[in-house]
PDB file of C-alpha atoms in Angstrom:
ATOM      1  CA  MET A  10      14.371  59.361 101.558  1.00 51.00           C
ATOM      2  CA  THR A  11      16.913  61.926 100.326  1.00 51.00           C
ATOM      3  CA  THR A  12      19.768  60.806  98.094  1.00 49.00           C
ATOM      4  CA  HIS A  13      23.064  62.689  98.429  1.00 45.00           C
ATOM      5  CA  LEU A  14      25.438  62.577  95.499  1.00 41.00           C
ATOM      6  CA  MET A  15      29.149  62.966  96.272  1.00 45.00           C
ATOM      7  CA  ASP A  16      31.608  64.119  93.623  1.00 46.00           C
ATOM      8  CA  LEU A  17      34.797  62.180  94.334  1.00 49.00           C
ATOM      9  CA  ASP A  18      36.770  64.505  92.060  1.00 53.00           C
ATOM     10  CA  GLU A  19      35.558  67.661  93.803  1.00 66.00           C
ATOM     11  CA  GLU A  20      38.230  69.892  95.324  1.00 71.00           C
ATOM     12  CA  ARG A  21      37.231  71.802  98.424  1.00 85.00           C
ATOM     13  CA  LEU A  22      40.156  73.585 100.060  1.00 90.00           C
ATOM     14  CA  MET A  23      40.220  76.752  97.956  1.00 88.00           C
ATOM     15  CA  ARG A  24      36.432  76.913  97.903  1.00 88.00           C
ATOM     16  CA  HIS A  25      36.533  77.108 101.675  1.00 89.00           C
ATOM     17  CA  PHE A  26      37.643  80.737 101.224  1.00 90.00           C
ATOM     18  CA  CYS A  27      36.866  81.659  97.610  1.00 89.00           C
ATOM     19  CA  LEU A  28      33.732  81.924  95.528  1.00 89.00           C
ATOM     20  CA  GLU A  29      33.801  80.183  92.159  1.00 89.00           C
ATOM     21  CA  GLU A  30      34.801  83.356  90.319  1.00 92.00           C
ATOM     22  CA  GLU A  31      37.594  83.994  92.810  1.00 92.00           C
ATOM     23  CA  CYS A  32      38.827  80.403  92.410  1.00 92.00           C
ATOM     24  CA  GLN A  33      39.085  80.971  88.680  1.00 93.00           C
ATOM     25  CA  GLN A  34      41.069  84.153  89.291  1.00 95.00           C
ATOM     26  CA  VAL A  35      43.526  82.253  91.493  1.00 95.00           C
ATOM     27  CA  LEU A  36      43.910  79.520  88.882  1.00 95.00           C
ATOM     28  CA  GLN A  37      44.476  82.133  86.166  1.00 96.00           C
ATOM     29  CA  TRP A  38      47.139  83.845  88.305  1.00 97.00           C
ATOM     30  CA  PHE A  39      48.694  80.435  89.012  1.00 97.00           C
ATOM     31  CA  ASN A  40      49.067  79.732  85.299  1.00 96.00           C
ATOM     32  CA  GLU A  41      50.310  83.246  84.509  1.00 97.00           C
ATOM     33  CA  GLN A  42      53.150  82.756  86.984  1.00 96.00           C
ATOM     34  CA  GLY A  43      54.266  79.766  84.953  1.00 97.00           C
ATOM     35  CA  PHE A  44      53.109  77.125  87.432  1.00 97.00           C
ATOM     36  CA  GLU A  45      51.375  73.889  86.557  1.00 95.00           C
ATOM     37  CA  ARG A  46      49.988  71.547  89.178  1.00 95.00           C
ATOM     38  CA  PRO A  47      51.668  68.151  88.860  1.00 94.00           C
ATOM     39  CA  GLU A  48      49.757  64.890  88.850  1.00 91.00           C
ATOM     40  CA  GLY A  49      52.083  62.989  91.178  1.00 93.00           C
ATOM     41  CA  HIS A  50      51.679  63.236  94.949  1.00 95.00           C
ATOM     42  CA  ASP A  51      55.294  64.017  95.818  1.00 96.00           C
ATOM     43  CA  GLU A  52      55.614  66.612  93.058  1.00 97.00           C
ATOM     44  CA  ARG A  53      52.451  68.392  94.172  1.00 96.00           C
ATOM     45  CA  VAL A  54      53.607  68.506  97.788  1.00 97.00           C
ATOM     46  CA  ALA A  55      57.014  69.806  96.701  1.00 97.00           C
ATOM     47  CA  LEU A  56      55.452  72.630  94.662  1.00 97.00           C
ATOM     48  CA  ALA A  57      53.116  73.467  97.552  1.00 97.00           C
ATOM     49  CA  GLY A  58      56.146  73.811  99.826  1.00 97.00           C
ATOM     50  CA  LYS A  59      57.885  76.100  97.326  1.00 98.00           C
ATOM     51  CA  LEU A  60      54.804  78.317  97.014  1.00 98.00           C
ATOM     52  CA  ARG A  61      54.498  78.514 100.778  1.00 97.00           C
ATOM     53  CA  GLU A  62      58.088  79.762 101.029  1.00 97.00           C
ATOM     54  CA  LEU A  63      57.398  82.376  98.343  1.00 98.00           C
ATOM     55  CA  SER A  64      54.294  83.451 100.275  1.00 97.00           C
ATOM     56  CA  ASN A  65      56.406  83.902 103.409  1.00 97.00           C
ATOM     57  CA  GLU A  66      58.912  86.030 101.489  1.00 97.00           C
ATOM     58  CA  LYS A  67      56.139  88.269 100.161  1.00 97.00           C
ATOM     59  CA  TYR A  68      54.679  88.569 103.644  1.00 96.00           C
ATOM     60  CA  GLU A  69      58.023  89.667 105.069  1.00 96.00           C
ATOM     61  CA  ALA A  70      58.194  92.280 102.303  1.00 97.00           C
ATOM     62  CA  SER A  71      54.686  93.504 103.311  1.00 95.00           C
ATOM     63  CA  ASP A  72      53.322  92.505  99.890  1.00 97.00           C
ATOM     64  CA  PHE A  73      50.210  90.947 101.385  1.00 96.00           C
ATOM     65  CA  GLN A  74      48.316  90.588  98.100  1.00 96.00           C
ATOM     66  CA  SER A  75      51.082  88.445  96.580  1.00 97.00           C
ATOM     67  CA  ALA A  76      51.486  86.575  99.880  1.00 97.00           C
ATOM     68  CA  MET A  77      47.809  85.648  99.735  1.00 96.00           C
ATOM     69  CA  MET A  78      47.997  84.504  96.110  1.00 97.00           C
ATOM     70  CA  TYR A  79      51.054  82.303  96.689  1.00 97.00           C
ATOM     71  CA  ALA A  80      49.400  80.794  99.793  1.00 97.00           C
ATOM     72  CA  LEU A  81      46.223  80.072  97.834  1.00 96.00           C
ATOM     73  CA  GLY A  82      48.379  78.566  95.081  1.00 96.00           C
ATOM     74  CA  SER A  83      49.959  76.300  97.682  1.00 97.00           C
ATOM     75  CA  LEU A  84      46.478  75.377  98.873  1.00 95.00           C
ATOM     76  CA  HIS A  85      45.545  74.555  95.273  1.00 95.00           C
ATOM     77  CA  CYS A  86      48.428  72.070  95.083  1.00 95.00           C
ATOM     78  CA  LEU A  87      47.358  70.414  98.342  1.00 95.00           C
ATOM     79  CA  ASP A  88      43.719  70.287  97.247  1.00 93.00           C
ATOM     80  CA  PHE A  89      43.528  66.556  96.533  1.00 92.00           C
ATOM     81  CA  SER A  90      40.134  65.259  95.509  1.00 87.00           C
ATOM     82  CA  GLN A  91      38.405  62.771  97.784  1.00 85.00           C
ATOM     83  CA  ALA A  92      39.192  59.980  95.348  1.00 86.00           C
ATOM     84  CA  ARG A  93      42.918  60.803  95.399  1.00 88.00           C
ATOM     85  CA  SER A  94      42.924  61.264  99.178  1.00 88.00           C
ATOM     86  CA  ALA A  95      41.399  57.823  99.626  1.00 88.00           C
ATOM     87  CA  LEU A  96      44.363  56.310  97.785  1.00 90.00           C
ATOM     88  CA  GLN A  97      46.974  58.013  99.977  1.00 93.00           C
ATOM     89  CA  ASN A  98      48.710  55.986 102.648  1.00 94.00           C
ATOM     90  CA  ASP A  99      49.088  57.263 106.232  1.00 95.00           C
ATOM     91  CA  ALA A 100      52.558  58.695 105.603  1.00 95.00           C
ATOM     92  CA  GLN A 101      51.335  60.675 102.597  1.00 96.00           C
ATOM     93  CA  LYS A 102      48.322  62.004 104.513  1.00 95.00           C
ATOM     94  CA  GLN A 103      50.594  63.204 107.311  1.00 96.00           C
ATOM     95  CA  GLN A 104      52.906  64.782 104.744  1.00 96.00           C
ATOM     96  CA  VAL A 105      49.983  66.804 103.393  1.00 96.00           C
ATOM     97  CA  LEU A 106      48.793  67.814 106.873  1.00 96.00           C
ATOM     98  CA  LYS A 107      52.301  68.861 107.909  1.00 95.00           C
ATOM     99  CA  LEU A 108      52.274  71.403 105.090  1.00 97.00           C
ATOM    100  CA  LEU A 109      48.570  72.269 105.061  1.00 97.00           C
ATOM    101  CA  VAL A 110      48.413  73.470 108.683  1.00 97.00           C
ATOM    102  CA  PRO A 111      51.220  76.074 108.271  1.00 97.00           C
ATOM    103  CA  VAL A 112      49.657  77.291 105.016  1.00 97.00           C
ATOM    104  CA  LEU A 113      46.308  77.819 106.768  1.00 97.00           C
ATOM    105  CA  SER A 114      48.073  79.569 109.643  1.00 97.00           C
ATOM    106  CA  ASN A 115      49.820  81.873 107.168  1.00 96.00           C
ATOM    107  CA  LEU A 116      46.561  82.571 105.336  1.00 96.00           C
ATOM    108  CA  SER A 117      44.922  83.571 108.608  1.00 96.00           C
ATOM    109  CA  ILE A 118      47.399  86.366 109.311  1.00 96.00           C
ATOM    110  CA  VAL A 119      47.628  87.376 105.629  1.00 96.00           C
ATOM    111  CA  PHE A 120      43.847  87.882 105.443  1.00 95.00           C
ATOM    112  CA  LEU A 121      44.096  90.201 108.451  1.00 93.00           C
ATOM    113  CA  LYS A 122      47.093  92.155 107.205  1.00 93.00           C
ATOM    114  CA  ARG A 123      45.839  92.506 103.640  1.00 92.00           C
ATOM    115  CA  SER A 124      42.335  93.837 104.224  1.00 88.00           C
ATOM    116  CA  GLY A 125      41.371  93.345 107.858  1.00 90.00           C
ATOM    117  CA  ASP A 126      39.274  90.337 106.807  1.00 92.00           C
ATOM    118  CA  GLY A 127      38.545  88.961 110.259  1.00 92.00           C
ATOM    119  CA  TYR A 128      35.897  86.585 108.945  1.00 93.00           C
ATOM    120  CA  ASN A 129      38.164  84.605 106.597  1.00 93.00           C
ATOM    121  CA  ALA A 130      41.092  84.935 109.008  1.00 95.00           C
ATOM    122  CA  ALA A 131      39.038  83.179 111.694  1.00 96.00           C
ATOM    123  CA  ARG A 132      37.856  80.551 109.177  1.00 95.00           C
ATOM    124  CA  ALA A 133      41.444  79.785 108.173  1.00 96.00           C
ATOM    125  CA  ALA A 134      42.446  79.412 111.832  1.00 97.00           C
ATOM    126  CA  ASP A 135      39.390  77.233 112.563  1.00 97.00           C
ATOM    127  CA  PHE A 136      40.240  75.017 109.599  1.00 96.00           C
ATOM    128  CA  GLY A 137      43.874  74.770 110.698  1.00 97.00           C
ATOM    129  CA  LEU A 138      42.923  73.842 114.261  1.00 97.00           C
ATOM    130  CA  GLU A 139      40.554  71.160 112.966  1.00 97.00           C
ATOM    131  CA  ARG A 140      43.230  69.602 110.717  1.00 96.00           C
ATOM    132  CA  LEU A 141      45.801  69.888 113.501  1.00 97.00           C
ATOM    133  CA  LYS A 142      43.807  67.351 115.526  1.00 96.00           C
ATOM    134  CA  ARG A 143      44.685  64.719 112.902  1.00 95.00           C
ATOM    135  CA  MET A 144      48.429  65.159 113.463  1.00 95.00           C
ATOM    136  CA  PRO A 145      50.603  63.682 116.230  1.00 94.00           C
ATOM    137  CA  GLN A 146      50.245  65.889 119.301  1.00 92.00           C
ATOM    138  CA  ASP A 147      53.927  66.705 119.753  1.00 93.00           C
ATOM    139  CA  ALA A 148      55.855  69.936 120.376  1.00 91.00           C
ATOM    140  CA  ASP A 149      55.359  71.108 116.796  1.00 91.00           C
ATOM    141  CA  ALA A 150      51.610  70.615 117.085  1.00 94.00           C
ATOM    142  CA  SER A 151      51.573  72.622 120.313  1.00 95.00           C
ATOM    143  CA  LYS A 152      53.475  75.449 118.612  1.00 94.00           C
ATOM    144  CA  PHE A 153      51.062  75.582 115.691  1.00 95.00           C
ATOM    145  CA  ARG A 154      48.061  75.370 118.008  1.00 97.00           C
ATOM    146  CA  ALA A 155      49.363  78.448 119.845  1.00 97.00           C
ATOM    147  CA  LYS A 156      49.920  80.289 116.544  1.00 96.00           C
ATOM    148  CA  LEU A 157      46.468  79.431 115.226  1.00 97.00           C
ATOM    149  CA  LEU A 158      44.779  80.421 118.493  1.00 97.00           C
ATOM    150  CA  PHE A 159      46.752  83.668 118.527  1.00 97.00           C
ATOM    151  CA  ARG A 160      45.720  84.505 114.974  1.00 96.00           C
ATOM    152  CA  ARG A 161      42.115  83.492 115.585  1.00 97.00           C
ATOM    153  CA  GLY A 162      42.156  85.699 118.654  1.00 96.00           C
ATOM    154  CA  LEU A 163      43.352  88.618 116.523  1.00 95.00           C
ATOM    155  CA  ALA A 164      40.610  87.860 113.990  1.00 95.00           C
ATOM    156  CA  LYS A 165      37.936  87.754 116.707  1.00 94.00           C
ATOM    157  CA  GLY A 166      39.252  91.037 118.057  1.00 93.00           C
ATOM    158  CA  GLN A 167      39.010  92.524 114.564  1.00 91.00           C
ATOM    159  CA  THR A 168      35.280  91.745 114.596  1.00 90.00           C
ATOM    160  CA  LYS A 169      35.022  93.095 118.176  1.00 90.00           C
ATOM    161  CA  ASN A 170      34.205  89.684 119.623  1.00 92.00           C
ATOM    162  CA  PHE A 171      36.466  90.340 122.595  1.00 92.00           C
ATOM    163  CA  VAL A 172      35.118  87.561 124.834  1.00 91.00           C
ATOM    164  CA  GLU A 173      36.108  84.787 122.404  1.00 95.00           C
ATOM    165  CA  ALA A 174      39.268  86.655 121.408  1.00 95.00           C
ATOM    166  CA  ARG A 175      40.356  86.813 125.042  1.00 94.00           C
ATOM    167  CA  ALA A 176      39.773  83.072 125.509  1.00 95.00           C
ATOM    168  CA  ASP A 177      41.904  82.243 122.447  1.00 97.00           C
ATOM    169  CA  LEU A 178      44.690  84.623 123.427  1.00 96.00           C
ATOM    170  CA  ARG A 179      44.712  83.328 127.001  1.00 96.00           C
ATOM    171  CA  GLU A 180      45.160  79.743 125.780  1.00 97.00           C
ATOM    172  CA  ALA A 181      47.831  80.819 123.281  1.00 97.00           C
ATOM    173  CA  ALA A 182      49.691  82.597 126.093  1.00 96.00           C
ATOM    174  CA  ARG A 183      49.500  79.449 128.206  1.00 96.00           C
ATOM    175  CA  LEU A 184      51.028  77.391 125.396  1.00 96.00           C
ATOM    176  CA  MET A 185      53.724  79.991 124.642  1.00 96.00           C
ATOM    177  CA  PRO A 186      54.228  81.887 127.924  1.00 94.00           C
ATOM    178  CA  ASP A 187      57.418  83.620 126.754  1.00 94.00           C
ATOM    179  CA  ASN A 188      55.891  85.095 123.606  1.00 95.00           C
ATOM    180  CA  ARG A 189      55.700  88.864 124.121  1.00 95.00           C
ATOM    181  CA  GLU A 190      53.504  89.443 121.067  1.00 95.00           C
ATOM    182  CA  ILE A 191      50.808  87.135 122.397  1.00 95.00           C
ATOM    183  CA  ARG A 192      50.996  88.675 125.876  1.00 95.00           C
ATOM    184  CA  LYS A 193      50.719  92.161 124.420  1.00 94.00           C
ATOM    185  CA  ALA A 194      47.721  91.163 122.318  1.00 94.00           C
ATOM    186  CA  LEU A 195      46.047  89.695 125.413  1.00 94.00           C
ATOM    187  CA  GLU A 196      46.561  92.928 127.363  1.00 93.00           C
ATOM    188  CA  ASN A 197      45.221  94.971 124.434  1.00 93.00           C
ATOM    189  CA  CYS A 198      42.203  92.668 124.254  1.00 92.00           C
ATOM    190  CA  LYS A 199      41.455  93.200 127.940  1.00 90.00           C
ATOM    191  CA  ALA A 200      41.642  96.972 127.478  1.00 88.00           C
ATOM    192  CA  ALA A 201      39.449  96.875 124.359  1.00 87.00           C
ATOM    193  CA  ASP A 202      36.912  94.701 126.137  1.00 84.00           C
ATOM    194  CA  ALA A 203      36.724  97.138 129.048  1.00 81.00           C
ATOM    195  CA  GLN A 204      36.419 100.086 126.676  1.00 80.00           C
ATOM    196  CA  GLN A 205      33.656  98.387 124.700  1.00 75.00           C
ATOM    197  CA  LYS A 206      31.626  97.830 127.855  1.00 72.00           C
ATOM    198  CA  GLY A 207      32.157 101.472 128.780  1.00 58.00           C
ATOM    199  CA  ALA A 208      31.768 103.203 132.132  1.00 48.00           C
ATOM    200  CA  PRO A 209      28.326 102.438 133.576  1.00 51.00           C
ATOM    201  CA  ASP A 210      26.010 105.403 133.939  1.00 49.00           C
ATOM    202  CA  ASP A 211      25.223 104.759 137.578  1.00 50.00           C
ATOM    203  CA  GLN A 212      23.607 108.135 138.155  1.00 45.00           C
ATOM    204  CA  TRP A 213      20.499 106.885 136.313  1.00 42.00           C
ATOM    205  CA  ARG A 214      20.524 103.331 137.621  1.00 45.00           C
ATOM    206  CA  GLY A 215      17.508 102.555 139.791  1.00 46.00           C
ATOM    207  CA  VAL A 216      15.824 105.967 139.449  1.00 41.00           C
ATOM    208  CA  LEU A 217      12.499 104.230 138.786  1.00 45.00           C
ATOM    209  CA  THR A 218      12.803 102.037 141.855  1.00 45.00           C
ATOM    210  CA  GLU A 219      12.225 102.869 145.481  1.00 47.00           C
ATOM    211  CA  THR A 220      15.861 102.302 146.403  1.00 54.00           C
ATOM    212  CA  PRO A 221      18.188 103.842 143.764  1.00 54.00           C
ATOM    213  CA  LYS A 222      21.226 103.732 146.072  1.00 59.00           C
ATOM    214  CA  VAL A 223      20.724 100.013 146.643  1.00 60.00           C
ATOM    215  CA  SER A 224      20.435  99.385 142.853  1.00 57.00           C
ATOM    216  CA  ARG A 225      23.684 101.240 142.211  1.00 57.00           C
ATOM    217  CA  LEU A 226      25.498  99.351 144.952  1.00 65.00           C
ATOM    218  CA  GLN A 227      24.238  96.003 143.613  1.00 66.00           C
ATOM    219  CA  ALA A 228      25.510  96.861 140.131  1.00 62.00           C
ATOM    220  CA  LYS A 229      28.930  97.876 141.461  1.00 65.00           C
ATOM    221  CA  LEU A 230      29.255  94.668 143.452  1.00 68.00           C
ATOM    222  CA  ARG A 231      28.343  92.520 140.431  1.00 68.00           C
ATOM    223  CA  ARG A 232      30.870  94.349 138.234  1.00 64.00           C
ATOM    224  CA  CYS A 233      33.523  93.972 140.899  1.00 64.00           C
ATOM    225  CA  TRP A 234      32.949  90.211 141.065  1.00 66.00           C
ATOM    226  CA  ARG A 235      33.056  89.783 137.277  1.00 66.00           C
ATOM    227  CA  SER A 236      36.268  91.791 136.988  1.00 64.00           C
ATOM    228  CA  THR A 237      37.937  89.886 139.825  1.00 67.00           C
ATOM    229  CA  ARG A 238      36.924  86.532 138.349  1.00 68.00           C
ATOM    230  CA  ALA A 239      38.268  87.478 134.899  1.00 65.00           C
ATOM    231  CA  ALA A 240      41.558  88.661 136.394  1.00 61.00           C
ATOM    232  CA  VAL A 241      42.010  85.423 138.359  1.00 60.00           C
ATOM    233  CA  LEU A 242      41.278  83.366 135.220  1.00 61.00           C
ATOM    234  CA  ASP A 243      43.946  85.248 133.272  1.00 61.00           C
ATOM    235  CA  VAL A 244      46.549  84.684 135.974  1.00 56.00           C
ATOM    236  CA  VAL A 245      45.923  81.160 137.255  1.00 56.00           C
ATOM    237  CA  GLY A 246      43.574  79.474 134.765  1.00 57.00           C
ATOM    238  CA  THR A 247      40.257  77.709 135.187  1.00 52.00           C
ATOM    239  CA  ARG A 248      41.432  74.784 137.311  1.00 55.00           C
ATOM    240  CA  ALA A 249      43.197  76.935 139.850  1.00 52.00           C
ATOM    241  CA  LEU A 250      40.084  79.104 140.070  1.00 52.00           C
ATOM    242  CA  LEU A 251      38.365  76.226 141.879  1.00 53.00           C
ATOM    243  CA  VAL A 252      40.665  76.904 144.820  1.00 51.00           C
ATOM    244  CA  VAL A 253      39.142  80.344 145.267  1.00 53.00           C
ATOM    245  CA  LEU A 254      35.499  79.359 144.880  1.00 57.00           C
ATOM    246  CA  LEU A 255      34.976  80.732 148.363  1.00 60.00           C
ATOM    247  CA  GLY A 256      34.964  84.147 146.706  1.00 63.00           C
ATOM    248  CA  PRO A 257      31.262  84.148 145.724  1.00 63.00           C
ATOM    249  CA  PHE A 258      30.193  83.348 149.296  1.00 62.00           C
ATOM    250  CA  LEU A 259      32.296  86.194 150.681  1.00 62.00           C
ATOM    251  CA  SER A 260      30.991  88.480 147.966  1.00 67.00           C
ATOM    252  CA  TYR A 261      27.413  87.564 148.830  1.00 67.00           C
ATOM    253  CA  ALA A 262      28.002  88.211 152.515  1.00 68.00           C
ATOM    254  CA  LEU A 263      29.558  91.576 151.709  1.00 68.00           C
ATOM    255  CA  GLN A 264      26.631  92.425 149.433  1.00 71.00           C
ATOM    256  CA  VAL A 265      24.107  91.627 152.169  1.00 68.00           C
ATOM    257  CA  ALA A 266      26.003  93.774 154.652  1.00 70.00           C
ATOM    258  CA  VAL A 267      26.250  96.718 152.268  1.00 64.00           C
ATOM    259  CA  LEU A 268      22.584  96.451 151.264  1.00 69.00           C
ATOM    260  CA  THR A 269      21.535  96.387 154.907  1.00 71.00           C
ATOM    261  CA  TRP A 270      23.636  99.469 155.576  1.00 65.00           C
ATOM    262  CA  ALA A 271      22.213 101.231 152.522  1.00 65.00           C
ATOM    263  CA  ARG A 272      18.621 100.501 153.494  1.00 65.00           C
ATOM    264  CA  ASN A 273      19.272 101.793 157.008  1.00 66.00           C
ATOM    265  CA  ARG A 274      20.706 104.998 155.533  1.00 60.00           C
ATOM    266  CA  GLU A 275      17.682 105.492 153.292  1.00 54.00           C
ATOM    267  CA  ALA A 276      15.110 104.653 155.984  1.00 49.00           C
ATOM    268  CA  PRO A 277      13.749 107.859 157.677  1.00 48.00           C
ATOM    269  CA  SER A 278      14.501 108.224 161.344  1.00 42.00           C
ATOM    270  CA  ILE A 279      11.739 108.500 163.983  1.00 35.00           C
ATOM    271  CA  ALA A 280      12.506 112.175 164.415  1.00 39.00           C
ATOM    272  CA  GLU A 281      12.045 112.800 160.674  1.00 43.00           C
ATOM    273  CA  VAL A 282       8.710 110.973 160.688  1.00 34.00           C
ATOM    274  CA  MET A 283       7.457 112.936 163.702  1.00 35.00           C
TER     275      MET A 283
END
């Protein structure tokens, strides 16, 4: 039997993104700026809010390094140990979450802007989405869910994971349909995805088979179906796609007809045989 020891005084938020040496650098910066983390709950939350505002100001000024440090400082203030968290009442826990989720959302975009760090940007968005589930699912939660999905989509795109990026951006666009920035990112993701796949080299497809024309036609039909399906998903969503499930049957019928025609074209006539 394995025994697991749990340190109730351990703090985990900053270590979600920083190695131990990096944590020490943040704490040193924190002290050099004249800040000291209070012991009281309300005072710590108040300082975290102030640091978040300073991070936003630095972000607007395109000083992404300082924006990151102030956001990590805010995270440090909200980094209650498990023992302290256990003593918080429901109102205090919600107070922390209400500030923590925006800080994680800000960190996600700051990581991207500062150094193109798609890995930590996606981790910050993942963490924010997980903590968001613990909050009341109201209009504010929907807004932050859209922001976090948008920023995670950008992070996934940064690492060229366009399939997952497209899914996140599509859901963000559904939640905030009037947001031009999200719509533009979704269109760019579609274009990048198509470019990554590249134009198929059909001239070589099927050269080792007996029916190269048939192989090329099969490939074109499959690509056509995938592209049509993706376009319908982007426009109407998954549920509405059920209405057009007749598409695969029509596609199959068309494929059979085209293949039959292709085989007839490739088959030698009686005159050619004679």
